[in-house]
Coordinates of C-alpha atoms and ligand atoms in Angstrom, one line a residue:
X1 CA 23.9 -19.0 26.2
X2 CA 20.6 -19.8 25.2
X3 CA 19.8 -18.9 21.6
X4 CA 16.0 -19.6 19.7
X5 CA 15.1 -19.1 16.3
X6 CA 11.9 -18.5 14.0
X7 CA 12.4 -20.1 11.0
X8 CA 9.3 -20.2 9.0
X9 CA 8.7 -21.2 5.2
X10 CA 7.7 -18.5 3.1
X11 CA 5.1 -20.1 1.3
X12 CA 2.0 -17.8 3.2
X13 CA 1.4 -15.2 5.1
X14 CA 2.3 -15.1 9.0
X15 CA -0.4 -16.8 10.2
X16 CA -1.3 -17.0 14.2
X17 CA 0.4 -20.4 14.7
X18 CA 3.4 -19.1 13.0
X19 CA 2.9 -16.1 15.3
X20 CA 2.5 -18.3 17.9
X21 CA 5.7 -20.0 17.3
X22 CA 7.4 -16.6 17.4
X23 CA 6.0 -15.6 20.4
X24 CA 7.3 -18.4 22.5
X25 CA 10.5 -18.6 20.5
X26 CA 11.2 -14.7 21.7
X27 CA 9.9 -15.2 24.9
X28 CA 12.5 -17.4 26.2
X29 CA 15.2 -16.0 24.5
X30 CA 14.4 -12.8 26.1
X31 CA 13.7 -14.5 29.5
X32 CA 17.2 -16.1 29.6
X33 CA 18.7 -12.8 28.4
X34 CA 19.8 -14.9 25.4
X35 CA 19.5 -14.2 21.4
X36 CA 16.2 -14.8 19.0
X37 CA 17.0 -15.5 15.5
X38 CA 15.0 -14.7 12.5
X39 CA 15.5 -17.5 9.6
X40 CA 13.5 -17.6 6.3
X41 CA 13.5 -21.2 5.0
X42 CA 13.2 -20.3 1.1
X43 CA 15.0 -23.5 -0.1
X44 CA 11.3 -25.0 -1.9
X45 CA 11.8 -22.3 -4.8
X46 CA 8.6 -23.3 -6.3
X47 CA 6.0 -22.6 -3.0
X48 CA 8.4 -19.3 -1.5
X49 CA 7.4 -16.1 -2.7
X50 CA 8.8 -12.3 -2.1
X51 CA 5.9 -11.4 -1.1
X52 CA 5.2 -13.6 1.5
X53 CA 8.7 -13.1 2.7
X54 CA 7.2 -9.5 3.1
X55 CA 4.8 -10.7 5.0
X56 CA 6.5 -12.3 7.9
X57 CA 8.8 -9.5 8.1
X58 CA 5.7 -6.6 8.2
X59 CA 4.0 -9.4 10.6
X60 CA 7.0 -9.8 13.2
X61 CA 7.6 -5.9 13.3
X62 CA 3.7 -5.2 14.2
X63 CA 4.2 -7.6 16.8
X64 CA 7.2 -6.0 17.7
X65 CA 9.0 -9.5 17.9
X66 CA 12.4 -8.2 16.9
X67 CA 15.3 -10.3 16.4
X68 CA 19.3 -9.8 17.2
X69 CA 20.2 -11.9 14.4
X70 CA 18.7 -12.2 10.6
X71 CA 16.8 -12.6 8.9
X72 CA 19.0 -15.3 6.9
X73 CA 18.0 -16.9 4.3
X74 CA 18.8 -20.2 3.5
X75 CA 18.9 -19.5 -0.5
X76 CA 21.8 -17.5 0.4
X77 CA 23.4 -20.3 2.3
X78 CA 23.4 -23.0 -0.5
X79 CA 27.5 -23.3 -0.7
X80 CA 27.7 -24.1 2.9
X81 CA 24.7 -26.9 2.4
X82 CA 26.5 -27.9 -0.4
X83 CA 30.2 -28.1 1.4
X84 CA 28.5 -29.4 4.6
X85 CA 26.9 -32.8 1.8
X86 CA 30.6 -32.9 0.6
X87 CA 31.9 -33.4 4.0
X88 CA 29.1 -36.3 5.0
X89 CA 29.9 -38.5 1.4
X90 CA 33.9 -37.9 2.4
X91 CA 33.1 -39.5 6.1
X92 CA 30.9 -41.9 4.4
X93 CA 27.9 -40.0 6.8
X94 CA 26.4 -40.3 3.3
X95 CA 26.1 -41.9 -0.2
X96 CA 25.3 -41.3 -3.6
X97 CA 22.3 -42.7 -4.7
X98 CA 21.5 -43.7 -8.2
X99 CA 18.2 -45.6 -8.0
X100 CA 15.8 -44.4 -10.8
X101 CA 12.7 -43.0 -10.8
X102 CA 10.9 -46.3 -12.1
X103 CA 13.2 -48.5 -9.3
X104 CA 12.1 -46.5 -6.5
X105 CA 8.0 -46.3 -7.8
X106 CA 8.7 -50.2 -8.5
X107 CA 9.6 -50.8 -4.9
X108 CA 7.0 -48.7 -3.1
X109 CA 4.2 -50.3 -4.8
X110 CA 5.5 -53.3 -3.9
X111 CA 5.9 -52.5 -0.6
X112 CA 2.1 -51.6 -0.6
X113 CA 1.2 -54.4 -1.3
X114 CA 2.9 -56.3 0.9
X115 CA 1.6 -54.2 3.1
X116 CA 4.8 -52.4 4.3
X117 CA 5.3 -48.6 4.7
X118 CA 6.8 -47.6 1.6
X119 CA 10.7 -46.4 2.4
X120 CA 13.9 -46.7 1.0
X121 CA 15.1 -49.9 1.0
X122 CA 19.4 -49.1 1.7
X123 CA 20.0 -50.4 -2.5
X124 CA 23.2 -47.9 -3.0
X125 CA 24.2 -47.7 0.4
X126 CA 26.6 -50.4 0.3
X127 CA 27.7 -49.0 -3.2
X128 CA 31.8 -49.3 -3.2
X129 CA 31.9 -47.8 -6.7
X130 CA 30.7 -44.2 -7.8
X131 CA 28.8 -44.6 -11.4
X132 CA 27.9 -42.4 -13.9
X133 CA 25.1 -40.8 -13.8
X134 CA 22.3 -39.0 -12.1
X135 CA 22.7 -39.4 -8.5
X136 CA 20.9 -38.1 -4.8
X137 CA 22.4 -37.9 -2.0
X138 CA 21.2 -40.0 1.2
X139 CA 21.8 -39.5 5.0
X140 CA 22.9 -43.0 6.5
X141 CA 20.8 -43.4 9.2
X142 CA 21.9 -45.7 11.5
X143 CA 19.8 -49.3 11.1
X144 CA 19.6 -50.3 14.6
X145 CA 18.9 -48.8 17.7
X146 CA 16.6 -45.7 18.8
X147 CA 16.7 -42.4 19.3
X148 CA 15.9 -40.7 22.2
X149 CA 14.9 -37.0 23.5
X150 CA 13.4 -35.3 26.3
X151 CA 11.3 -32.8 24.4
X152 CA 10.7 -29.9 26.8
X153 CA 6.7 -30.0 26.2
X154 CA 5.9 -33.5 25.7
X155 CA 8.8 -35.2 27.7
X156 CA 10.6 -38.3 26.6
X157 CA 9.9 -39.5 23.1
X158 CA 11.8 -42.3 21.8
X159 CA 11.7 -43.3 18.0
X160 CA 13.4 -46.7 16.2
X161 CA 15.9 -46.0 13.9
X162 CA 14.4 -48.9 11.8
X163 CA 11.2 -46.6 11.1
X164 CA 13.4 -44.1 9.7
X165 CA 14.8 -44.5 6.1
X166 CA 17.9 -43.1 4.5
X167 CA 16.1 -39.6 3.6
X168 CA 17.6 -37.4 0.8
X169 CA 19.8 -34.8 1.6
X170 CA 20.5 -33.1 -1.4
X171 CA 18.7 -33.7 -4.5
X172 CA 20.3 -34.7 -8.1
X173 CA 20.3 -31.0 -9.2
X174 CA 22.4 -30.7 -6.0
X175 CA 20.0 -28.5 -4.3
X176 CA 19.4 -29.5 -0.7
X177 CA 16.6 -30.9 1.5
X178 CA 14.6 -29.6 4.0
X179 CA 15.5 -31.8 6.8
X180 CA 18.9 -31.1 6.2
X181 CA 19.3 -27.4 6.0
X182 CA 18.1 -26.8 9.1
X183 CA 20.2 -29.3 11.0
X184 CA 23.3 -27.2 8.9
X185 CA 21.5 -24.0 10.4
X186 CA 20.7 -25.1 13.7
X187 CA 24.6 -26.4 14.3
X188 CA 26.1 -22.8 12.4
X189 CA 23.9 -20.8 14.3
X190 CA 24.6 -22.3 17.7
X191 CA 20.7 -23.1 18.4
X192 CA 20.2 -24.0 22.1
X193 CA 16.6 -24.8 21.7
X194 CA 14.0 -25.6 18.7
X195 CA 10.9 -24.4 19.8
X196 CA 8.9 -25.0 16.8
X197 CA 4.8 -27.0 16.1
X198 CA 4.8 -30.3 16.4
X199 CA 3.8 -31.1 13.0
X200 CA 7.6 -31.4 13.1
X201 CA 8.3 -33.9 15.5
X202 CA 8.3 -36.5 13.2
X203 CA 11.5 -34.8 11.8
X204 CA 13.1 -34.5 15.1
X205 CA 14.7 -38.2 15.3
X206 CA 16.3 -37.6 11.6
X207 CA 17.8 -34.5 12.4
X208 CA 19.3 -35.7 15.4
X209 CA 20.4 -38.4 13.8
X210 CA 22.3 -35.9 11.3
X211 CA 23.6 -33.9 14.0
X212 CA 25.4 -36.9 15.5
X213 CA 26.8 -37.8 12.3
X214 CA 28.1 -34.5 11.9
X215 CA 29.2 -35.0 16.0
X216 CA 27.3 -31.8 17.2
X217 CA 25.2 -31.9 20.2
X218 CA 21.7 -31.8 19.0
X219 CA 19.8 -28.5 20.3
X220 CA 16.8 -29.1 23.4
X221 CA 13.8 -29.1 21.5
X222 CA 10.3 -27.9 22.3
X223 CA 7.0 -29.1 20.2
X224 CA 3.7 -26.7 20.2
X225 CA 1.1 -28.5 20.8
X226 CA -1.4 -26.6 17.4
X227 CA -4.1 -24.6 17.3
X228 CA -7.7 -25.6 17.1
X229 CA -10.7 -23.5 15.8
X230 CA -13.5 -22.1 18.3
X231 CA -15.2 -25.3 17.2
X232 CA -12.5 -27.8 18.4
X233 CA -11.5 -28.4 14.6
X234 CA -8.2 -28.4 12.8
X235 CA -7.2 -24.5 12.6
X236 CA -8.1 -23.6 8.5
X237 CA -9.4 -20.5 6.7
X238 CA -12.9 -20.6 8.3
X239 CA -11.8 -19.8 10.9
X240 CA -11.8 -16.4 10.1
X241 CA -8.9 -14.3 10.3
X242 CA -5.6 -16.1 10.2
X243 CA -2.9 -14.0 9.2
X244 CA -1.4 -11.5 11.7
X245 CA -2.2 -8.4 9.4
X246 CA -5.4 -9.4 8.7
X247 CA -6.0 -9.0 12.3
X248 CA -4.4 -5.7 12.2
X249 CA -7.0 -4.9 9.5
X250 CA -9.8 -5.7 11.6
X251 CA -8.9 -3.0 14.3
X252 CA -6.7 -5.4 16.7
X253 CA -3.7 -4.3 18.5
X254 CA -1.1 -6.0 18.6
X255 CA 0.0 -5.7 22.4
X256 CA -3.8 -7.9 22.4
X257 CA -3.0 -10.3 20.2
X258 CA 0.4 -10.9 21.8
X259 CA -1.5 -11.6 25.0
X260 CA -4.0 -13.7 23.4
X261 CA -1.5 -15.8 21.5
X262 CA 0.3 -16.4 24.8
X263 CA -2.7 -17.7 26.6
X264 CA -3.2 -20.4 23.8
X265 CA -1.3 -22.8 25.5
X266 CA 0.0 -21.5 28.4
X267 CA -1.2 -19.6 31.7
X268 CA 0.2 -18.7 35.1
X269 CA -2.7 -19.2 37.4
X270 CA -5.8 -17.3 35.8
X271 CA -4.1 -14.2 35.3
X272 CA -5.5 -12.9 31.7
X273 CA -3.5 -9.6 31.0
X274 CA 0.2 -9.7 30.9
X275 CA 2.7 -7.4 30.0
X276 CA 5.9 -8.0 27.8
X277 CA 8.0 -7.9 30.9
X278 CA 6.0 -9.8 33.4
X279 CA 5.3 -12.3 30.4
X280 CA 9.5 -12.4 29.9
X281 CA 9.8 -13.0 33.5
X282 CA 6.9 -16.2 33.7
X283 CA 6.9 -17.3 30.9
X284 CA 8.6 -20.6 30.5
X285 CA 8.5 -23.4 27.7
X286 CA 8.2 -26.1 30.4
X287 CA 4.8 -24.6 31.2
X288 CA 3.3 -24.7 27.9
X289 CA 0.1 -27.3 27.8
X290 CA 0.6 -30.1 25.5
X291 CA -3.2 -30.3 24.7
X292 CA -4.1 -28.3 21.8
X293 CA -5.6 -24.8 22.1
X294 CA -8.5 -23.7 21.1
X295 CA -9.1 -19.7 19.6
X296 CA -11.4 -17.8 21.4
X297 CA -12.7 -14.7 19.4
X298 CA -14.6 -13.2 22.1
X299 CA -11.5 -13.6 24.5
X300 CA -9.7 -11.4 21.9
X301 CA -12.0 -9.1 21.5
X302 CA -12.1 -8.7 25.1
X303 CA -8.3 -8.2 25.6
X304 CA -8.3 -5.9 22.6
X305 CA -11.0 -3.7 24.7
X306 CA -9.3 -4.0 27.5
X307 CA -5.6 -2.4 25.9
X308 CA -7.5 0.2 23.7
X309 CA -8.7 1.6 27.1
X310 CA -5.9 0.8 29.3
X311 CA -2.7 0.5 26.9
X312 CA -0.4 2.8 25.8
X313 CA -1.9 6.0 24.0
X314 CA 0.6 7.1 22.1
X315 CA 0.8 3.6 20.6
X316 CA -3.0 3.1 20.0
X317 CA -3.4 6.6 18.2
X318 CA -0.5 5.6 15.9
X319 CA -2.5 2.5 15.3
X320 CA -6.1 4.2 14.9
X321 CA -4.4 7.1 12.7
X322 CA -3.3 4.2 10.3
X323 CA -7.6 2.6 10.7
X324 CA -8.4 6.5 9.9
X325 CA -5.7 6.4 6.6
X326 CA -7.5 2.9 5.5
X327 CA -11.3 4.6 5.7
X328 CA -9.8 7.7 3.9
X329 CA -10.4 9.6 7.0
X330 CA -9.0 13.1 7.2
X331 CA -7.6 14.2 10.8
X332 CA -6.5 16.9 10.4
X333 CA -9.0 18.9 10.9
X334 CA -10.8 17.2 14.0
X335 CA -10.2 16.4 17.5
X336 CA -7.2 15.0 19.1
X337 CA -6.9 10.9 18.3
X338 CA -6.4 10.3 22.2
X339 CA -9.3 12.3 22.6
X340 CA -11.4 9.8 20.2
X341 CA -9.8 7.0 22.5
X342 CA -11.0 7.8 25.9
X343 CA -14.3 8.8 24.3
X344 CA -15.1 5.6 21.9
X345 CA -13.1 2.8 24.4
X346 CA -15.5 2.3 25.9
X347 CA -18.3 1.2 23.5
X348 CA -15.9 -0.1 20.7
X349 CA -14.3 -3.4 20.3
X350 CA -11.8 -2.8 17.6
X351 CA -9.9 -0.1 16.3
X352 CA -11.4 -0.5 13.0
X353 CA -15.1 -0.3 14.6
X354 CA -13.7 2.8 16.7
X355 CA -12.4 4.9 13.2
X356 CA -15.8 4.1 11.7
X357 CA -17.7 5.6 14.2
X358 CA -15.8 8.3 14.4
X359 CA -16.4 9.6 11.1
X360 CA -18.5 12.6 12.0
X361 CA -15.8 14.0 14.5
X362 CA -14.3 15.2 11.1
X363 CA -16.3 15.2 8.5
X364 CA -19.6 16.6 7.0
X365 CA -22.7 14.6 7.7
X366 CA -25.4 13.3 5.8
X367 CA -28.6 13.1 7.3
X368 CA -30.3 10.0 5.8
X369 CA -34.4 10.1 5.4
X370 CA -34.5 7.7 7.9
X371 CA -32.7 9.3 10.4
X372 CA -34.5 12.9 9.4
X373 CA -37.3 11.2 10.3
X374 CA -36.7 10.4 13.7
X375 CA -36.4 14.1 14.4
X376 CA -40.0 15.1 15.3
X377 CA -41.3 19.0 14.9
X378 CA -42.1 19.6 18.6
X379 CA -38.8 19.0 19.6
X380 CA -37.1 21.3 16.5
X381 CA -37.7 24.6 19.1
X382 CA -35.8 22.5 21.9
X383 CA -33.1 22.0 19.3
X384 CA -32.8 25.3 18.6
X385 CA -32.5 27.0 22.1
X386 CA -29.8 24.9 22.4
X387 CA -28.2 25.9 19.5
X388 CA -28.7 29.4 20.7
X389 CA -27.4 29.0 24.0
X390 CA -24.1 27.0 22.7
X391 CA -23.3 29.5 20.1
X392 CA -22.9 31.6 23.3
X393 CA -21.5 29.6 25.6
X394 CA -18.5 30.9 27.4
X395 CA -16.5 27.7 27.8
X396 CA -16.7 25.0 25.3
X397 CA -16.7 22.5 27.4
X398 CA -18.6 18.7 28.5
X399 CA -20.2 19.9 32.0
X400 CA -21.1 23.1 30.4
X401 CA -22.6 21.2 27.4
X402 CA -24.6 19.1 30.1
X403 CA -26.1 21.8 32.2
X404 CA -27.5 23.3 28.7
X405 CA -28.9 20.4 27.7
X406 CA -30.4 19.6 31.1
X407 CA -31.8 23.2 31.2
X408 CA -33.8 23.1 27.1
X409 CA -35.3 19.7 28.3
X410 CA -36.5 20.9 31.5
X411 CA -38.0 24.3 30.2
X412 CA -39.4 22.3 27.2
X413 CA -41.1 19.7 29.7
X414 CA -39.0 16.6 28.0
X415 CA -37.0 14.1 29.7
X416 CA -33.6 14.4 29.0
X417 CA -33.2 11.4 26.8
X418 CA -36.3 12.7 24.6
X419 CA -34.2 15.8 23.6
X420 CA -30.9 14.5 23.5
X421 CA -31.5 11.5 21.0
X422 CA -32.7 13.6 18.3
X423 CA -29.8 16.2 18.7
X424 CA -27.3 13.3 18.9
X425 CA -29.0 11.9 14.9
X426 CA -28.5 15.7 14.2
X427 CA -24.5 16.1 15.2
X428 CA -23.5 13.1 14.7
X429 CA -26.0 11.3 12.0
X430 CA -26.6 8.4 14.0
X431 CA -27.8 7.4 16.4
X432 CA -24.2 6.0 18.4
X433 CA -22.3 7.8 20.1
X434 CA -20.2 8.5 23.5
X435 CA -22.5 10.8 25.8
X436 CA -24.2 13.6 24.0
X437 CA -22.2 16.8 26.0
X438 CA -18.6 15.0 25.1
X439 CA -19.4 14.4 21.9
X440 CA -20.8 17.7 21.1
X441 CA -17.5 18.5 22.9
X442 CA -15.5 16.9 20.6
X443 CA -17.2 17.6 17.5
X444 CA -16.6 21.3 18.3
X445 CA -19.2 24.5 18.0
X446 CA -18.7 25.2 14.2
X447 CA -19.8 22.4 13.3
X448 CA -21.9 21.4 15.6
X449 CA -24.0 25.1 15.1
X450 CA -23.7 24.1 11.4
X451 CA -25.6 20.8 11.9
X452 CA -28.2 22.0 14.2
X453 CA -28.8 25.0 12.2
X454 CA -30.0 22.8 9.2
X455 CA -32.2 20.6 11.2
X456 CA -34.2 23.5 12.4
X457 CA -33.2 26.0 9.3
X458 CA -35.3 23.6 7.2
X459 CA -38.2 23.5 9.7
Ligands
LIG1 N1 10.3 -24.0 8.2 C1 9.5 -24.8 9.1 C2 8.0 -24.3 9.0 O1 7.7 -23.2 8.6 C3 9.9 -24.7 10.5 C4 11.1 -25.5 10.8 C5 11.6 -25.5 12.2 O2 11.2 -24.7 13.0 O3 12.5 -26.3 12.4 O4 7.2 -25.1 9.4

């Protein structure tokens, strides 16, 4: 039975490698019809935060990555880390260590300038008696030989036991180490596979090396390759938007970013737009690229564009109500949301573009100077036939709204764009908007009588 698991560090927000890591994580356990575990690695007190915590959980449900198992957290696990260190020092897996603070500085800057890389030199290992005293405890990793895995991504990796040191397990408050809790994690909740950045893989030899000392079958493991900027660089804040909800905030969905994310490092063929289950059924973590991946805002936008036309409605209007909340937005008294979709996919990126220039389908306008101005006189008695003729128009409706239009800028000798631009600045405000008849449509006669009345009312 295959089971993955998410485990980040609470220390941030759910960022898009993090995200990332989900994804993939998900994706196979969904593929194999296995189970996709949701872990919160809290043990560095000092850098984990509730809020953050928060964060990953409000990120993974608006991705909709949901998880059969968790979250657990490994703060609430500490008496199974601490039983698990108990059981290594009584098969002698492990030892006490006792070196102090100004021993272990002492040797690592000798070992600098001996030009050695600084690690523990074994000093306690061979201890036969306990002592008083502070104490650490140490893994005893083995001193010869290597250790070997086929990492799913990157293949065969092989690391010598001799570059690894005896790292700390639990520290002398008794508190446990990174490295080690989720080697205790991985074993109690039967991981299959680690899929996880490979930042980590550095780590991988160690914690094999403690699941053979605790004689468990190490999980398979599979390294992201990262993320790089648009510009090739390192991934970092200037990149722009980096957690999952900021993205959110700037009018993404999140069936986009989903596909996006799986694109950076992986493809089948050139196929760009997945859904969840034809992504469950090809994705696979032997195809993922081990070269690193490199964002691609406009690709975003352009998948964004793509599901706010074609995706499902009932979905994006929950998502643009929640862009209308944000710009204090009243619905209520308006057209349809769907409506606003098929009108504004078209010409809008992002959801948060689309609620912004939507404004006017439900509120009062203000007619700046500027835009005033654009209005000339000669056209003001074209504006108000118009007006005239939609007040009684039998059918409010788009091809209706077109033939009147087409009929006052034909009797007033205008092409069509001549007349409909200033009537557009005096529905809407500005001058942006789906096609004039539509939106006058949408914007409904009240108030569109309303807003021509004043433009010619004034004179
Ligand atoms: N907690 C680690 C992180 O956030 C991940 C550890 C793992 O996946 O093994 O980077």
């Amino acid at each position: 039975m295959v089971r993955t698991r998410f485990a980040p560090s609470p220390t941030g927000y759910l960022h898009i490698g993090g995200a990332r890591t989900a994804l993939y994580s998900w994706l196979y356990a969904r593929k194999m019809k296995g189970i996709f575990i949701l872990r919160i690695e809290d043990t560095d007190l000092e850098r984990s935060t509730p809020e953050s915590v928060q964060a990953i959980l409000d990120g993974m449900a608006w991705l909709n990555l949901d998880y059969d198992e968790g979250p657990f957290y490994q703060t609430k696990r500490f008496d199974r880390y601490r039983e698990v260190v108990a059981e290594m020092l009584a098969k002698g897996a492990a030892y006490r260590c006792y070196c102090s603070k100004e021993r272990l500085e002492a040797l690592r800057e000798a070992q600098i300038a001996n030009k050695e890389k600084p690690r523990y030199d074994g000093h306690c290992r061979h201890l036969t008696q306990a002592s008083d005293g502070p104490f650490v405890v140490r893994f005893k990793n083995p001193e010869q030989g290597v250790v070997e895995f086929d990492d799913l991504i990157r293949g065969k990796l092989t690391f010598a036991n001799t570059e690894l040191d005896d790292l700390i397990i639990a520290r002398s408050d008794g508190t446990p180490t990174y490295n080690f809790t989720v080697v205790v994690d991985d074993i109690d909740m039967e991981i299959s596979h680690v899929v996880r950045g490979d930042d980590h893989i550095n780590n991988t030899p160690r914690q094999i090396n403690i699941f053979r000392a605790l004689e468990k079958t190490p999980p398979h493991y599979a390294h992201l390759p990262m993320i790089l900027g648009s510009d090739g660089k390192r991934l970092s804040k200037r990149h722009g938007a980096a957690s999952v909800m900021q993205y959110r905030e700037e009018g993404i969905l999140p069936q986009a970013l989903l596909n996006y994310l799986v694109r950076l490092g992986w493809s089948h063929g050139d196929q760009e737009i997945f859904s969840m289950e034809e992504l469950i059924q090809l994705f696979d973590l032997h195809g993922v690229n081990r070269a690193p991946a490199a964002l691609n805002p406009e690709k975003l936008l352009w998948l964004n564009q793509h599901y706010m036309k074609h995706g499902d409605v009932a979905f994006t209007m929950k998502e643009l109500a929640w862009h209308m909340a944000q710009l204090n937005i009243n619905t209520n008294d308006g057209p349809p949301l769907a409506d606003i979709i098929a009108a504004q996919s078209e010409r809008t990126k992002t959801l948060r573009e689309m609620a912004e220039r939507s404004r006017f389908f439900y509120e009062e306008i203000v007619l700046s100077d500027e835009m005033r101005a654009q209005i000339s006189v000669e056209i003001i008695p074209a504006i108000q036939k118009v007006c005239e003729k939609l007040e009684k128009l039998s059918e409010w409706e788009k091809t209706k709204i077109h033939e009147i239009l087409v009929a006052a800028a034909e009797e007033a000798g205008l092409k069509l764009g001549k007349l409909a631009q200033p009537i557009r600045i005096a529905v809407t405000g500005g001058t942006i908007s789906p096609p004039l008849d539509l939106t006058i449509q949408l914007i409904g006669r009240e108030r569109v009588i309303k807003r021509l009345q004043k433009i010619f009312k004034q004179g």
